[in-house]
PDB file of C-alpha atoms in Angstrom:
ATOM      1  CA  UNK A   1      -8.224   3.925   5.717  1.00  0.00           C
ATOM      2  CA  UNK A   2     -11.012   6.383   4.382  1.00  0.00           C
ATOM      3  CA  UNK A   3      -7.987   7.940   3.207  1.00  0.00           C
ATOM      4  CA  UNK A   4      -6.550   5.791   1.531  1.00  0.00           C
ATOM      5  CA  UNK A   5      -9.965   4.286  -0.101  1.00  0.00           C
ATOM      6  CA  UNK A   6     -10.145   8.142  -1.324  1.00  0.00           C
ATOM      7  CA  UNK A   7      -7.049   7.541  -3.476  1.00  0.00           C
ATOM      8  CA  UNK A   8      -7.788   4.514  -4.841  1.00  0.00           C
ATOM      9  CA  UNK A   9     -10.872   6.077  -6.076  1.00  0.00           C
ATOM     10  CA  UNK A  10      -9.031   8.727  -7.708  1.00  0.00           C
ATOM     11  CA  UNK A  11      -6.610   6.149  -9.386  1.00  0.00           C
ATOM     12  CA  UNK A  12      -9.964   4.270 -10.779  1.00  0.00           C
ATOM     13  CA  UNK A  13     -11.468   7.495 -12.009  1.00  0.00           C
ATOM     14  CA  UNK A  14      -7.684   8.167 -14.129  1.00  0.00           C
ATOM     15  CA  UNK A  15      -8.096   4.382 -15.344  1.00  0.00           C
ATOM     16  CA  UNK A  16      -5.473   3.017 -12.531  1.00  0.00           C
ATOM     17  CA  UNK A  17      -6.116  -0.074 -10.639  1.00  0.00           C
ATOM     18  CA  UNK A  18      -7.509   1.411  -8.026  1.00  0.00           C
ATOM     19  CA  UNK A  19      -5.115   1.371  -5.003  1.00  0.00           C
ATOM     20  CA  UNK A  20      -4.590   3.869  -2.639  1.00  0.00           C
ATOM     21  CA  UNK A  21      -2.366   4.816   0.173  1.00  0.00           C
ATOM     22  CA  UNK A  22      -1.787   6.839   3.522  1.00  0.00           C
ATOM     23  CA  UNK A  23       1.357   6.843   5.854  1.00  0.00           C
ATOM     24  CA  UNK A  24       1.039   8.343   8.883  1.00  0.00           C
ATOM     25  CA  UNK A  25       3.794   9.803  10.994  1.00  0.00           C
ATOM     26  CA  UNK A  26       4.533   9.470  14.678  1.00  0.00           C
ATOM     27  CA  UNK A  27       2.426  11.902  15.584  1.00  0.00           C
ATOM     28  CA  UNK A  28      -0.506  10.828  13.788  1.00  0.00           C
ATOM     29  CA  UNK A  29      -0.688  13.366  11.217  1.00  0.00           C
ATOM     30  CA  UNK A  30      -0.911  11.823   7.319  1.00  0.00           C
ATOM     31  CA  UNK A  31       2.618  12.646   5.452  1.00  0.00           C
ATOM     32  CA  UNK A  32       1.782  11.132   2.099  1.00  0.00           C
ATOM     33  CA  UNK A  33      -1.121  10.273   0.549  1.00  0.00           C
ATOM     34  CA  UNK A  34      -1.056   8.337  -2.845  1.00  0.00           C
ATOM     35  CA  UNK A  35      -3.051   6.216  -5.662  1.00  0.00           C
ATOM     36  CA  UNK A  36      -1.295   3.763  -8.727  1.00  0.00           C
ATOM     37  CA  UNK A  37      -0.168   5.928 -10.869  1.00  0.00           C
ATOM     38  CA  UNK A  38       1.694   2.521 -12.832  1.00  0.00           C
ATOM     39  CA  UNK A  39       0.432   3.992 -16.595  1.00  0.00           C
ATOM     40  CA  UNK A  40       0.214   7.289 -15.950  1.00  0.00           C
ATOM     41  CA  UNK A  41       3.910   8.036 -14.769  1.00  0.00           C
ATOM     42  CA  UNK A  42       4.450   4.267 -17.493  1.00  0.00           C
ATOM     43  CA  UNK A  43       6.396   3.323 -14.509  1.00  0.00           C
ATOM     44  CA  UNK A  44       5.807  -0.822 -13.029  1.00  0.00           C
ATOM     45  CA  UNK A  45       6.806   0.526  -9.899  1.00  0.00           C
ATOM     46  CA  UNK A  46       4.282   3.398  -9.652  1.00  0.00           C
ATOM     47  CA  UNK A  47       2.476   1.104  -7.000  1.00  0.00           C
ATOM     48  CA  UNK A  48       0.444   3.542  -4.526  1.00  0.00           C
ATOM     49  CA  UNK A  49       3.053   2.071  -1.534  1.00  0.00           C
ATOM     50  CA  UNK A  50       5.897   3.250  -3.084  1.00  0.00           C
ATOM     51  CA  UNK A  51       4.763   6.994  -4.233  1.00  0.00           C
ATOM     52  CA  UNK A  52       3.676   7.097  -0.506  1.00  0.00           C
ATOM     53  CA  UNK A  53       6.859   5.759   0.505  1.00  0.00           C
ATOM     54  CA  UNK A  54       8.825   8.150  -1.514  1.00  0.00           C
ATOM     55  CA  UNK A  55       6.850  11.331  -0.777  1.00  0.00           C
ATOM     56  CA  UNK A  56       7.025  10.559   2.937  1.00  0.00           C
ATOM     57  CA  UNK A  57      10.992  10.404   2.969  1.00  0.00           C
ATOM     58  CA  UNK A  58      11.107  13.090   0.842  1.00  0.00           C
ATOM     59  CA  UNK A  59       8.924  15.015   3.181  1.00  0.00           C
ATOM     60  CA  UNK A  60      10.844  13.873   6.402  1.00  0.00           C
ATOM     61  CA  UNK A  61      14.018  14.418   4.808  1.00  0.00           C
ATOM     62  CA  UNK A  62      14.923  10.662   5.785  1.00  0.00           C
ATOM     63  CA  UNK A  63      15.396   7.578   4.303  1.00  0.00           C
ATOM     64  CA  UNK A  64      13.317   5.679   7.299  1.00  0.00           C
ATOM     65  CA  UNK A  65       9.841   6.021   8.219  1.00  0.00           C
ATOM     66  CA  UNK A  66      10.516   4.706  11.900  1.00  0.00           C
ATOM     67  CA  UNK A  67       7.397   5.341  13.901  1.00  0.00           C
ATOM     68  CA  UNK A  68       5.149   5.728  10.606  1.00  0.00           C
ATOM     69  CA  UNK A  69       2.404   3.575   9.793  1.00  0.00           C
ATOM     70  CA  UNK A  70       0.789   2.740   6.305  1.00  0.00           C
ATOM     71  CA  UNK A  71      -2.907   2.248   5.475  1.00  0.00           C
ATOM     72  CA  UNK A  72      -3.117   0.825   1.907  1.00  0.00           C
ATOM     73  CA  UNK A  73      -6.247  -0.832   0.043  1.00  0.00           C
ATOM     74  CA  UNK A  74      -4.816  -4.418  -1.131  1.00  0.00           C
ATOM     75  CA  UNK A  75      -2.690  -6.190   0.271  1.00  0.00           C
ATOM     76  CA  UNK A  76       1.026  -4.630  -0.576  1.00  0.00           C
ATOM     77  CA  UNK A  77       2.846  -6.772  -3.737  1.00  0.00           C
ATOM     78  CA  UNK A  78       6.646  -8.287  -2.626  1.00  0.00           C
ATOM     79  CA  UNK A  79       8.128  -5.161  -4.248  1.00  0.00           C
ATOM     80  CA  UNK A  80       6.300  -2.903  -1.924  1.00  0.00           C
ATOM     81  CA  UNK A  81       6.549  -5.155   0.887  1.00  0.00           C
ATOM     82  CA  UNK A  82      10.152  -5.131   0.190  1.00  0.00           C
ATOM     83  CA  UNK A  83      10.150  -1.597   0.304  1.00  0.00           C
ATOM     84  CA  UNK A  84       8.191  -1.468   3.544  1.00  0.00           C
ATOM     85  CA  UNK A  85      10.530  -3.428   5.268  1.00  0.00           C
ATOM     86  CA  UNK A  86      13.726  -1.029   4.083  1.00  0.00           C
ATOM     87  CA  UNK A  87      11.836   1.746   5.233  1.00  0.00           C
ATOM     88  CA  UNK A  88      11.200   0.443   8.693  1.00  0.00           C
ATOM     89  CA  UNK A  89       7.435   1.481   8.518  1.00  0.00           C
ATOM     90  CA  UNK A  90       6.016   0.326  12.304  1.00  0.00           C
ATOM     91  CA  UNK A  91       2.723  -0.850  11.145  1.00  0.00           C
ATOM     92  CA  UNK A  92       0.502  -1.936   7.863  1.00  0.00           C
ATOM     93  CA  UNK A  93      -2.662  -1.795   7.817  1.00  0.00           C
ATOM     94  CA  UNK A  94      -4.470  -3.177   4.586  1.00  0.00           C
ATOM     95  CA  UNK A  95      -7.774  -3.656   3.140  1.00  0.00           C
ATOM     96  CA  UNK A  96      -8.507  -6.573   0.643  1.00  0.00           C
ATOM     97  CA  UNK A  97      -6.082  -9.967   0.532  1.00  0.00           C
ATOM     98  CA  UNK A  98      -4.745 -10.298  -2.568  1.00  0.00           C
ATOM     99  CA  UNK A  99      -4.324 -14.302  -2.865  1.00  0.00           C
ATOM    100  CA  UNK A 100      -2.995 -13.713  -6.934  1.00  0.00           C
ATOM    101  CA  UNK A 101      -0.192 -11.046  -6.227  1.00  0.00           C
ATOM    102  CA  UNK A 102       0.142 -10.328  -2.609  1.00  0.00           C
ATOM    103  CA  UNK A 103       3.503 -10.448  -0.458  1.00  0.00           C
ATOM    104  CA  UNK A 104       2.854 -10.335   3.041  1.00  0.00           C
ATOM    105  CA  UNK A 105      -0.187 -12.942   3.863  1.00  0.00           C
ATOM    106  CA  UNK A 106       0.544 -14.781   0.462  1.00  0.00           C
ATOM    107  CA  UNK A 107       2.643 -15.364  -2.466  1.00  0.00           C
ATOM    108  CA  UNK A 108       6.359 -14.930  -0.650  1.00  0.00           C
ATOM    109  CA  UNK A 109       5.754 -13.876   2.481  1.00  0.00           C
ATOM    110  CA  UNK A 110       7.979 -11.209   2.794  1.00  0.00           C
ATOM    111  CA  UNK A 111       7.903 -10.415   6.132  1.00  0.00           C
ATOM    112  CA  UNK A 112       8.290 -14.188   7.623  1.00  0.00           C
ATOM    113  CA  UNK A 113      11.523 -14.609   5.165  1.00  0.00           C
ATOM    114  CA  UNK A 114      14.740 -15.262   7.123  1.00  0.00           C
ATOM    115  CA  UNK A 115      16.672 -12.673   4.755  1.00  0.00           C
ATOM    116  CA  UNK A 116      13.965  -9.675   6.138  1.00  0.00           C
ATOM    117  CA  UNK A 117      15.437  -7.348   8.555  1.00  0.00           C
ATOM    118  CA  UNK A 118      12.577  -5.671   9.825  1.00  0.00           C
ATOM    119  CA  UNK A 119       9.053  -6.988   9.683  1.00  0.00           C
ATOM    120  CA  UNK A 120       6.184  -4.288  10.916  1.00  0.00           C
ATOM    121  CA  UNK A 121       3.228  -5.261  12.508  1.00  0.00           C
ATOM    122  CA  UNK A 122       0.412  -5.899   9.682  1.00  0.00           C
ATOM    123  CA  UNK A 123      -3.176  -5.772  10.383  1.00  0.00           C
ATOM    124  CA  UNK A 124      -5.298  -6.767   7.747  1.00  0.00           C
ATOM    125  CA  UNK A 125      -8.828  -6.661   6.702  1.00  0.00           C
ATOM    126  CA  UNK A 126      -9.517  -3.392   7.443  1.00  0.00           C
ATOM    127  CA  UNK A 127     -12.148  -2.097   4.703  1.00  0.00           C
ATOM    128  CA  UNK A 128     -11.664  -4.868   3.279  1.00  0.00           C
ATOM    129  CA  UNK A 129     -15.388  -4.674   1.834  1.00  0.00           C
ATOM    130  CA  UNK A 130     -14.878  -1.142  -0.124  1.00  0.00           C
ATOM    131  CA  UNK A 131     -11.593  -1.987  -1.077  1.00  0.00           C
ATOM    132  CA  UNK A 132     -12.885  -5.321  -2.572  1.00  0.00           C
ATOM    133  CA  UNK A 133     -15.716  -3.773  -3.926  1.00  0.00           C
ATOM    134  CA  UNK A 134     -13.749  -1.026  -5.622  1.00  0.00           C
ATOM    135  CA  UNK A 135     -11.433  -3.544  -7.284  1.00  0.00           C
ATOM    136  CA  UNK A 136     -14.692  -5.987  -8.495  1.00  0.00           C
ATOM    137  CA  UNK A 137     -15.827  -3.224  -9.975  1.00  0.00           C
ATOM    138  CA  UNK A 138     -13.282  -2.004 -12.158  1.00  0.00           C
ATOM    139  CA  UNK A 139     -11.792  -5.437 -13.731  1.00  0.00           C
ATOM    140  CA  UNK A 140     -15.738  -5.782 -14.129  1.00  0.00           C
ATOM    141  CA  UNK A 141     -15.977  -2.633 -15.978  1.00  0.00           C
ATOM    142  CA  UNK A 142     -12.692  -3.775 -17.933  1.00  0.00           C
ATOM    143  CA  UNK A 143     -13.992  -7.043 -19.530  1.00  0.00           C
TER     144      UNK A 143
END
């Protein structure tokens, strides 16, 4: 997760939200590393989840991340949760709740929907207090 709060730093100091995010292969080595890059790349679906997503099947050659696990900031949106769940990522870990736009623990619910095909194992609150705190502080900053 230090990772991953690394890149959402980054993202705040380009004027992202600042989420970041790590997936980790079998083996325990990190094969993508990303932060929001939603108005840099003036793509909605820049979310930190999916760049990770991408750049890990890109770097595994694969269109499945069986085995991998993901370590993002905020609780992952229903687009990336979606996109979790295609991927067949073993395991989420995630920082801060996100009780507005979150798709695993709120909102939809993903993962407990009858039409999902794979549902990882999700662990959350885990630094959830810098994540939060990174977050406060740059809507804060914004108003």
């Amino acid at each position: 997760m230090d990772r991953a709060l690394q890149q959402a730093r980054l993202a705040a100091e380009r004027g992202e939200v600042p989420i970041g995010a790590v997936i980790v292969g079998p083996d325990g080595l990190v094969l993508a590393e990303a932060g929001n890059q939603t108005e840099a790349d003036r793509d909605p679906t820049a979310h930190a989840e999916m760049l990770a997503i991408r750049a890990a099947t890109s770097r595994l050659v694969a269109s499945r991340l069986i085995g991998c696990d993901l370590h993002v900031t905020l609780e992952p949106c229903p687009m990336c949760a979606q996109a979790i769940s295609f991927a067949r990522i073993r395991r989420v870990y995630y920082g801060a709740s996100d009780p507005k736009g979150g798709g695993i623990e709120h909102g939809p619910r993903i993962f407990n929907q009858p039409t999902c095909h794979h549902r990882p194992e999700v662990y959350p609150g885990i630094g959830e207090r810098e994540a939060g705190d990174l977050l406060r502080a740059f809507f804060r900053d914004r108003r």
